[in-house]
């Protein structure tokens, strides 16, 4: 959206649908055409906001890679009401924290403040989201910083590994366009591109606002109506990415003189809306613990080993390890995959593992911002925010047979990237998983 002043006088609140669905202190409603999910947290004075803009890099072309990340990095560097310095000063004085992150599926603008400065926090939030001016000098500075980060990525083996693993796994898919962009794409962007992109993407159908804190519905309704009411209802609707089609197992080996070898394998995994998601979370949690015990503790083959899942709509899981002897390490890892698929875990042991996972899940919801983040990502990617509330019960319902089933279904056709000593890599071993 190009900079402009919205006409707020006489703004009317528009309600659609029912009066709102409420569960466990969470209420959903629509204000002035914008969907809002509100979690009431009267126990503290922190207010957390997360505005989700559907789309992400999966809706970009390779030539525009990085534009959404750059747009929202610039949003706090000058608005219609505040210069960059004035924005930063008010943020510091009120304890308001604001930031943004672009992903494959969405971009999220997160803001946290305290109730004593709620008016200022909301003002900073809406100025950054709706009224950034993208000053030329600030555009040049932020673009330069982004380019420096992209150019320095190969300096860190882990950064290089993540980049290459995604590139290999998502080749030909919408996720091949990276949220951070490329040096070539970001270099070619000009200020007018950002202004145009902001204007086109900021429509009501693309937005979901999640709020967690000591604030009531009437307050949020009136603020959203006043601030967002004049936005276009539709335009540049986010396209959903196609399902990822599994490819044959493969390995890319990059020669680099390092004291250890960096290894990452990726495989198709269920997304949050998939019925297999809870079982896969449990299975990978068990596998990660076993890998730590067998690879690091018993055999001392590494200091870092893990298995897990990303948080994308077309989701992927991963193996990660750094090892001086990658072939020996991978044989142990493969054995643990086979054991998970072929040997049922005892129901009592499974219950103990699930209790640990559920406890961690709930502990990670202690902060208001974490509660907003969990509700938001389930709403945007996981079939609705209610799925966040019943997730512990769905994990507790996982059976030993479920663990074996998802291990057999998903832990295969892995595509590996190895950075390090090419003489220590047996390609047949890496393509056997």
Short mmCIF file of C-alpha atoms in Angstrom, two decimals:
data_model
loop_
_atom_site.label_atom_id
_atom_site.label_comp_id
_atom_site.label_asym_id
_atom_site.label_seq_id
_atom_site.Cartn_x
_atom_site.Cartn_y
_atom_site.Cartn_z
CA UNK A 1 0.00 0.00 0.00
CA UNK A 2 1.31 3.45 -0.89
CA UNK A 3 1.51 5.89 2.04
CA UNK A 4 -1.78 7.61 2.71
CA UNK A 5 -3.95 8.80 5.56
CA UNK A 6 -7.01 6.68 6.19
CA UNK A 7 -10.27 8.44 6.90
CA UNK A 8 -11.12 7.18 10.37
CA UNK A 9 -14.03 9.48 11.27
CA UNK A 10 -17.27 7.57 11.27
CA UNK A 11 -15.57 4.20 10.71
CA UNK A 12 -18.19 1.51 11.24
CA UNK A 13 -17.65 -1.91 12.74
CA UNK A 14 -18.77 -4.69 10.41
CA UNK A 15 -19.57 -8.08 11.94
CA UNK A 16 -20.04 -11.18 9.82
CA UNK A 17 -21.09 -14.68 10.73
CA UNK A 18 -22.04 -15.68 14.25
CA UNK A 19 -21.35 -13.79 17.42
CA UNK A 20 -18.05 -15.65 17.74
CA UNK A 21 -16.84 -19.06 18.80
CA UNK A 22 -15.37 -19.19 22.28
CA UNK A 23 -13.31 -21.97 23.81
CA UNK A 24 -10.75 -21.96 26.64
CA UNK A 25 -10.70 -18.18 26.76
CA UNK A 26 -10.26 -17.89 22.98
CA UNK A 27 -12.77 -15.95 20.88
CA UNK A 28 -12.91 -15.66 17.11
CA UNK A 29 -14.70 -12.80 15.37
CA UNK A 30 -14.51 -10.60 12.32
CA UNK A 31 -14.04 -6.85 12.67
CA UNK A 32 -14.36 -4.63 9.61
CA UNK A 33 -13.68 -7.67 7.44
CA UNK A 34 -10.51 -8.75 9.29
CA UNK A 35 -10.48 -12.11 11.09
CA UNK A 36 -9.38 -11.81 14.72
CA UNK A 37 -8.48 -14.55 17.20
CA UNK A 38 -8.40 -13.20 20.77
CA UNK A 39 -7.00 -15.10 23.76
CA UNK A 40 -7.94 -13.44 27.04
CA UNK A 41 -5.02 -13.51 29.51
CA UNK A 42 -6.04 -11.47 32.60
CA UNK A 43 -3.20 -12.88 34.73
CA UNK A 44 -0.62 -10.34 33.50
CA UNK A 45 -0.39 -6.95 31.84
CA UNK A 46 1.44 -8.03 28.65
CA UNK A 47 -0.36 -7.75 25.32
CA UNK A 48 0.97 -9.70 22.34
CA UNK A 49 -0.14 -9.18 18.74
CA UNK A 50 0.69 -11.30 15.73
CA UNK A 51 -0.60 -10.21 12.33
CA UNK A 52 -0.37 -12.99 9.76
CA UNK A 53 -0.20 -12.06 6.09
CA UNK A 54 -0.97 -15.18 4.09
CA UNK A 55 1.17 -15.95 1.08
CA UNK A 56 4.86 -15.99 1.91
CA UNK A 57 7.62 -16.77 -0.53
CA UNK A 58 5.58 -19.58 -2.11
CA UNK A 59 3.58 -16.81 -3.81
CA UNK A 60 6.68 -15.13 -5.22
CA UNK A 61 8.61 -15.63 -8.43
CA UNK A 62 12.35 -16.18 -8.31
CA UNK A 63 12.80 -12.62 -9.54
CA UNK A 64 10.90 -11.25 -6.53
CA UNK A 65 12.45 -13.53 -3.91
CA UNK A 66 13.07 -11.61 -0.71
CA UNK A 67 10.73 -8.70 -1.39
CA UNK A 68 8.30 -9.53 1.42
CA UNK A 69 11.09 -9.92 3.96
CA UNK A 70 12.62 -6.62 2.84
CA UNK A 71 9.25 -4.85 2.92
CA UNK A 72 8.57 -5.65 6.55
CA UNK A 73 12.14 -5.07 7.68
CA UNK A 74 11.71 -1.54 6.34
CA UNK A 75 8.34 -0.96 7.98
CA UNK A 76 9.79 0.42 11.23
CA UNK A 77 12.31 2.67 9.46
CA UNK A 78 9.90 5.53 8.92
CA UNK A 79 6.11 5.93 8.87
CA UNK A 80 3.69 8.76 8.15
CA UNK A 81 3.74 9.70 11.84
CA UNK A 82 7.26 8.72 12.97
CA UNK A 83 10.76 8.98 11.62
CA UNK A 84 12.98 5.95 12.18
CA UNK A 85 14.56 7.55 15.25
CA UNK A 86 11.22 8.69 16.68
CA UNK A 87 9.76 5.21 16.15
CA UNK A 88 12.73 3.61 17.92
CA UNK A 89 12.60 6.13 20.78
CA UNK A 90 8.90 5.56 21.48
CA UNK A 91 9.40 1.79 21.26
CA UNK A 92 12.20 1.96 23.82
CA UNK A 93 10.32 4.30 26.16
CA UNK A 94 7.19 2.13 26.21
CA UNK A 95 8.89 -1.27 26.13
CA UNK A 96 7.26 -2.12 22.82
CA UNK A 97 9.01 -4.82 20.79
CA UNK A 98 8.15 -5.21 17.11
CA UNK A 99 9.57 -7.46 14.43
CA UNK A 100 8.65 -9.44 11.34
CA UNK A 101 9.53 -12.74 9.73
CA UNK A 102 8.78 -14.06 6.26
CA UNK A 103 8.28 -17.79 5.73
CA UNK A 104 7.30 -20.04 2.85
CA UNK A 105 3.58 -19.72 3.66
CA UNK A 106 3.09 -16.38 5.40
CA UNK A 107 4.73 -13.32 6.85
CA UNK A 108 4.06 -12.46 10.49
CA UNK A 109 4.44 -9.06 12.17
CA UNK A 110 4.78 -9.56 15.91
CA UNK A 111 4.34 -6.83 18.53
CA UNK A 112 4.52 -6.98 22.31
CA UNK A 113 3.79 -4.25 24.82
CA UNK A 114 2.32 -3.63 28.25
CA UNK A 115 -1.15 -2.44 29.16
CA UNK A 116 0.10 0.85 30.64
CA UNK A 117 1.30 1.86 27.15
CA UNK A 118 -1.34 0.01 25.14
CA UNK A 119 -2.31 3.07 23.07
CA UNK A 120 1.32 3.68 22.10
CA UNK A 121 1.91 0.01 21.29
CA UNK A 122 -1.15 -0.10 19.04
CA UNK A 123 -0.12 3.14 17.37
CA UNK A 124 3.37 1.84 16.62
CA UNK A 125 1.90 -1.41 15.32
CA UNK A 126 -0.60 0.18 12.96
CA UNK A 127 1.88 2.79 11.76
CA UNK A 128 4.38 0.08 10.83
CA UNK A 129 1.80 -2.16 9.19
CA UNK A 130 -0.39 0.39 7.42
CA UNK A 131 1.61 3.58 6.99
CA UNK A 132 5.31 2.90 6.30
CA UNK A 133 6.91 5.49 4.02
CA UNK A 134 9.95 3.45 2.94
CA UNK A 135 12.41 6.38 2.83
CA UNK A 136 15.00 6.09 0.05
CA UNK A 137 17.96 6.26 2.42
CA UNK A 138 16.49 3.58 4.68
CA UNK A 139 15.68 1.35 1.72
CA UNK A 140 19.31 1.47 0.60
CA UNK A 141 20.56 0.67 4.11
CA UNK A 142 18.20 -2.25 4.76
CA UNK A 143 18.79 -3.66 1.28
CA UNK A 144 22.54 -3.49 1.85
CA UNK A 145 22.20 -5.31 5.19
CA UNK A 146 20.08 -8.02 3.58
CA UNK A 147 22.63 -8.50 0.80
CA UNK A 148 25.49 -8.72 3.29
CA UNK A 149 23.64 -11.47 5.14
CA UNK A 150 23.02 -13.42 1.93
CA UNK A 151 26.66 -13.09 0.84
CA UNK A 152 27.90 -14.26 4.24
CA UNK A 153 25.70 -17.35 4.30
CA UNK A 154 28.41 -19.69 2.91
CA UNK A 155 30.75 -18.62 5.73
CA UNK A 156 28.70 -20.61 8.25
CA UNK A 157 28.56 -24.34 7.39
CA UNK A 158 25.18 -24.73 9.11
CA UNK A 159 23.71 -21.81 7.14
CA UNK A 160 25.13 -23.23 3.91
CA UNK A 161 23.78 -26.67 4.79
CA UNK A 162 20.24 -25.37 5.42
CA UNK A 163 20.29 -23.42 2.17
CA UNK A 164 21.54 -26.34 0.08
CA UNK A 165 19.21 -28.86 1.75
CA UNK A 166 16.18 -26.70 0.97
CA UNK A 167 17.41 -26.09 -2.58
CA UNK A 168 17.85 -29.80 -3.26
CA UNK A 169 14.63 -30.91 -1.59
CA UNK A 170 12.33 -28.20 -2.98
CA UNK A 171 13.71 -27.98 -6.53
CA UNK A 172 10.75 -27.47 -8.85
CA UNK A 173 8.35 -26.69 -5.98
CA UNK A 174 6.94 -23.30 -4.91
CA UNK A 175 9.14 -23.48 -1.79
CA UNK A 176 12.21 -23.25 -4.00
CA UNK A 177 11.72 -19.49 -3.71
CA UNK A 178 13.42 -18.63 -0.44
CA UNK A 179 11.88 -16.10 1.97
CA UNK A 180 15.23 -14.31 2.40
CA UNK A 181 15.75 -14.15 -1.36
CA UNK A 182 18.96 -14.37 -3.32
CA UNK A 183 21.73 -11.88 -3.94
CA UNK A 184 20.58 -11.46 -7.53
CA UNK A 185 16.91 -10.94 -6.69
CA UNK A 186 17.40 -8.60 -3.73
CA UNK A 187 20.02 -6.56 -5.65
CA UNK A 188 17.50 -5.92 -8.42
CA UNK A 189 14.77 -4.57 -6.11
CA UNK A 190 14.06 -0.84 -6.01
CA UNK A 191 11.97 1.19 -3.58
CA UNK A 192 8.98 1.36 -5.93
CA UNK A 193 8.83 -2.44 -5.98
CA UNK A 194 8.40 -2.48 -2.20
CA UNK A 195 5.77 0.29 -2.23
CA UNK A 196 3.77 -1.54 -4.90
CA UNK A 197 4.09 -4.91 -3.17
CA UNK A 198 2.90 -3.48 0.15
CA UNK A 199 -0.12 -1.87 -1.51
CA UNK A 200 -1.12 -5.02 -3.42
CA UNK A 201 -0.63 -7.60 -0.68
CA UNK A 202 -2.27 -5.76 2.23
CA UNK A 203 -5.90 -6.77 1.77
CA UNK A 204 -8.36 -8.02 4.37
CA UNK A 205 -8.71 -11.50 2.89
CA UNK A 206 -4.99 -12.09 3.43
CA UNK A 207 -4.93 -11.06 7.11
CA UNK A 208 -5.43 -12.85 10.42
CA UNK A 209 -4.81 -10.93 13.65
CA UNK A 210 -4.06 -12.97 16.77
CA UNK A 211 -4.09 -11.19 20.15
CA UNK A 212 -3.16 -12.63 23.54
CA UNK A 213 -3.32 -10.46 26.65
CA UNK A 214 -5.34 -8.50 29.17
CA UNK A 215 -7.55 -6.73 26.65
CA UNK A 216 -11.24 -7.09 25.91
CA UNK A 217 -13.04 -7.85 22.67
CA UNK A 218 -14.81 -4.50 22.38
CA UNK A 219 -11.49 -2.67 22.54
CA UNK A 220 -9.93 -4.84 19.81
CA UNK A 221 -13.04 -4.57 17.62
CA UNK A 222 -13.04 -0.79 17.71
CA UNK A 223 -9.29 -0.51 17.12
CA UNK A 224 -9.30 -2.94 14.20
CA UNK A 225 -12.30 -1.20 12.60
CA UNK A 226 -10.67 2.21 12.87
CA UNK A 227 -7.22 1.16 11.68
CA UNK A 228 -7.95 -1.54 9.08
CA UNK A 229 -11.47 -0.64 7.96
CA UNK A 230 -10.39 1.20 4.80
CA UNK A 231 -8.24 -1.63 3.45
CA UNK A 232 -9.44 -3.34 0.28
CA UNK A 233 -11.48 -6.44 1.05
CA UNK A 234 -9.88 -8.56 -1.66
CA UNK A 235 -6.87 -8.65 -3.94
CA UNK A 236 -3.66 -10.67 -4.40
CA UNK A 237 -5.20 -13.64 -2.62
CA UNK A 238 -2.62 -16.10 -1.34
CA UNK A 239 -2.28 -19.26 -3.43
CA UNK A 240 -1.81 -22.51 -1.55
CA UNK A 241 1.34 -24.42 -2.49
CA UNK A 242 0.97 -27.74 -4.24
CA UNK A 243 1.57 -30.88 -2.21
CA UNK A 244 5.17 -31.98 -2.29
CA UNK A 245 5.74 -35.07 -4.43
CA UNK A 246 8.36 -37.40 -3.02
CA UNK A 247 11.48 -37.93 -5.13
CA UNK A 248 13.95 -40.81 -5.07
CA UNK A 249 16.61 -40.77 -2.38
CA UNK A 250 19.68 -38.79 -3.36
CA UNK A 251 22.75 -37.09 -1.93
CA UNK A 252 24.62 -33.90 -2.82
CA UNK A 253 28.21 -33.81 -1.58
CA UNK A 254 30.02 -30.48 -1.33
CA UNK A 255 33.76 -30.59 -0.78
CA UNK A 256 35.00 -28.24 1.91
CA UNK A 257 37.97 -28.39 4.27
CA UNK A 258 36.32 -28.59 7.70
CA UNK A 259 37.17 -30.34 10.97
CA UNK A 260 33.89 -32.28 10.73
CA UNK A 261 31.26 -33.14 8.14
CA UNK A 262 27.86 -31.47 8.17
CA UNK A 263 24.96 -33.72 7.18
CA UNK A 264 21.28 -32.99 6.67
CA UNK A 265 18.66 -35.28 5.18
CA UNK A 266 15.11 -34.18 4.37
CA UNK A 267 11.97 -36.22 3.79
CA UNK A 268 8.25 -35.64 3.25
CA UNK A 269 6.36 -35.11 6.51
CA UNK A 270 2.71 -34.42 7.40
CA UNK A 271 1.63 -30.82 7.94
CA UNK A 272 -0.22 -29.61 11.05
CA UNK A 273 -3.63 -30.20 9.48
CA UNK A 274 -2.79 -33.81 8.59
CA UNK A 275 -4.20 -36.53 10.89
CA UNK A 276 -0.70 -38.08 10.96
CA UNK A 277 0.89 -34.95 12.41
CA UNK A 278 0.60 -35.83 16.13
CA UNK A 279 1.93 -39.35 15.57
CA UNK A 280 4.82 -38.03 13.51
CA UNK A 281 5.69 -35.49 16.18
CA UNK A 282 5.80 -38.30 18.74
CA UNK A 283 7.76 -40.62 16.44
CA UNK A 284 10.41 -38.00 15.66
CA UNK A 285 10.68 -37.06 19.32
CA UNK A 286 11.40 -40.70 20.20
CA UNK A 287 13.82 -41.03 17.31
CA UNK A 288 15.68 -37.85 18.25
CA UNK A 289 16.16 -39.13 21.82
CA UNK A 290 17.40 -42.48 20.57
CA UNK A 291 19.82 -40.85 18.14
CA UNK A 292 21.24 -38.72 20.93
CA UNK A 293 21.71 -41.78 23.10
CA UNK A 294 23.15 -44.09 20.44
CA UNK A 295 25.17 -41.67 18.31
CA UNK A 296 26.43 -39.20 20.87
CA UNK A 297 26.27 -40.78 24.32
CA UNK A 298 27.18 -44.42 23.61
CA UNK A 299 29.45 -44.09 20.59
CA UNK A 300 30.74 -40.52 20.90
CA UNK A 301 30.39 -40.00 17.15
CA UNK A 302 29.07 -36.44 17.36
CA UNK A 303 28.24 -33.50 19.58
CA UNK A 304 25.13 -32.60 17.58
CA UNK A 305 22.44 -34.94 16.26
CA UNK A 306 18.69 -34.45 15.88
CA UNK A 307 15.55 -35.40 14.01
CA UNK A 308 12.52 -33.18 13.64
CA UNK A 309 10.00 -31.44 11.41
CA UNK A 310 9.67 -28.02 9.89
CA UNK A 311 6.48 -25.95 10.18
CA UNK A 312 5.34 -25.59 6.57
CA UNK A 313 2.09 -26.40 4.83
CA UNK A 314 3.88 -28.74 2.39
CA UNK A 315 5.92 -30.06 5.26
CA UNK A 316 9.29 -31.77 5.53
CA UNK A 317 11.16 -33.59 8.24
CA UNK A 318 14.91 -33.66 8.71
CA UNK A 319 17.93 -35.49 10.06
CA UNK A 320 20.93 -33.45 11.16
CA UNK A 321 24.34 -34.50 12.39
CA UNK A 322 27.93 -33.30 12.38
CA UNK A 323 30.40 -36.16 12.31
CA UNK A 324 34.05 -36.85 11.54
CA UNK A 325 33.01 -40.30 10.30
CA UNK A 326 29.71 -39.68 8.48
CA UNK A 327 29.35 -43.19 7.02
CA UNK A 328 29.72 -44.86 10.40
CA UNK A 329 27.32 -42.35 11.95
CA UNK A 330 24.70 -42.80 9.25
CA UNK A 331 24.70 -46.58 9.70
CA UNK A 332 23.78 -46.09 13.35
CA UNK A 333 21.08 -43.58 12.41
CA UNK A 334 19.65 -45.91 9.79
CA UNK A 335 19.50 -48.72 12.34
CA UNK A 336 17.47 -46.51 14.68
CA UNK A 337 15.05 -45.64 11.87
CA UNK A 338 14.57 -49.34 11.13
CA UNK A 339 14.10 -50.11 14.83
CA UNK A 340 11.42 -47.43 15.14
CA UNK A 341 9.55 -48.83 12.14
CA UNK A 342 9.86 -52.51 12.99
CA UNK A 343 9.90 -52.78 16.79
CA UNK A 344 6.78 -51.55 18.60
CA UNK A 345 7.54 -49.29 21.53
CA UNK A 346 6.08 -50.46 24.84
CA UNK A 347 2.82 -48.67 25.65
CA UNK A 348 4.13 -47.59 29.05
CA UNK A 349 7.31 -46.15 27.54
CA UNK A 350 5.29 -44.40 24.85
CA UNK A 351 3.07 -42.86 27.53
CA UNK A 352 6.14 -41.55 29.35
CA UNK A 353 7.47 -39.99 26.14
CA UNK A 354 4.13 -38.43 25.27
CA UNK A 355 3.83 -36.95 28.77
CA UNK A 356 7.22 -35.30 28.30
CA UNK A 357 6.20 -33.91 24.90
CA UNK A 358 2.88 -32.60 26.20
CA UNK A 359 4.56 -31.00 29.21
CA UNK A 360 7.04 -29.21 26.94
CA UNK A 361 4.24 -28.11 24.66
CA UNK A 362 2.28 -26.62 27.53
CA UNK A 363 5.35 -25.03 29.13
CA UNK A 364 6.07 -23.34 25.83
CA UNK A 365 2.69 -21.59 26.11
CA UNK A 366 3.52 -19.68 29.29
CA UNK A 367 4.30 -16.37 27.59
CA UNK A 368 1.51 -14.43 25.88
CA UNK A 369 3.51 -14.15 22.67
CA UNK A 370 4.01 -17.92 22.61
CA UNK A 371 0.27 -18.48 23.05
CA UNK A 372 -0.46 -16.09 20.19
CA UNK A 373 2.15 -17.79 18.00
CA UNK A 374 0.73 -21.26 18.62
CA UNK A 375 -2.83 -20.16 17.91
CA UNK A 376 -1.72 -18.27 14.83
CA UNK A 377 0.28 -21.00 13.17
CA UNK A 378 -2.42 -23.60 13.76
CA UNK A 379 -4.98 -21.17 12.37
CA UNK A 380 -2.99 -20.38 9.24
CA UNK A 381 -1.50 -23.82 8.59
CA UNK A 382 -3.08 -26.38 10.88
CA UNK A 383 -6.80 -26.42 10.18
CA UNK A 384 -7.83 -23.69 12.63
CA UNK A 385 -6.79 -22.36 16.04
CA UNK A 386 -8.93 -24.93 17.85
CA UNK A 387 -6.45 -27.58 16.75
CA UNK A 388 -3.89 -25.92 19.01
CA UNK A 389 -6.16 -26.44 22.02
CA UNK A 390 -6.82 -30.13 21.42
CA UNK A 391 -3.29 -30.95 20.30
CA UNK A 392 -2.23 -32.42 23.68
CA UNK A 393 -5.22 -34.79 23.58
CA UNK A 394 -4.36 -35.82 20.02
CA UNK A 395 -0.79 -36.57 21.09
CA UNK A 396 -2.02 -38.63 24.04
CA UNK A 397 -4.14 -40.67 21.62
CA UNK A 398 -1.07 -41.83 19.65
CA UNK A 399 -0.52 -45.59 19.90
CA UNK A 400 2.57 -47.76 19.38
CA UNK A 401 1.05 -48.91 16.08
CA UNK A 402 0.69 -45.27 14.99
CA UNK A 403 4.39 -44.66 15.65
CA UNK A 404 5.39 -47.66 13.52
CA UNK A 405 2.95 -46.71 10.77
CA UNK A 406 4.19 -43.15 10.32
CA UNK A 407 7.83 -44.26 10.58
CA UNK A 408 7.30 -46.69 7.71
CA UNK A 409 5.34 -44.19 5.66
CA UNK A 410 7.50 -41.08 5.98
CA UNK A 411 11.05 -42.03 7.00
CA UNK A 412 12.23 -42.89 3.49
CA UNK A 413 13.22 -41.31 0.17
CA UNK A 414 15.58 -38.99 2.01
CA UNK A 415 17.52 -36.39 0.11
CA UNK A 416 20.83 -35.63 1.80
CA UNK A 417 23.35 -32.84 1.60
CA UNK A 418 26.84 -33.38 3.01
CA UNK A 419 29.44 -30.64 3.37
CA UNK A 420 32.97 -31.79 4.14
CA UNK A 421 35.37 -34.56 3.15
CA UNK A 422 34.08 -36.23 -0.02
CA UNK A 423 36.40 -39.22 0.44
CA UNK A 424 34.42 -40.28 3.50
CA UNK A 425 31.05 -40.45 1.73
CA UNK A 426 29.58 -43.70 0.42
CA UNK A 427 26.81 -42.50 -1.88
CA UNK A 428 25.08 -45.89 -1.83
CA UNK A 429 24.74 -45.68 1.93
CA UNK A 430 23.20 -42.21 1.77
CA UNK A 431 20.71 -43.24 -0.91
CA UNK A 432 19.60 -46.33 0.98
CA UNK A 433 17.27 -44.43 3.33
#
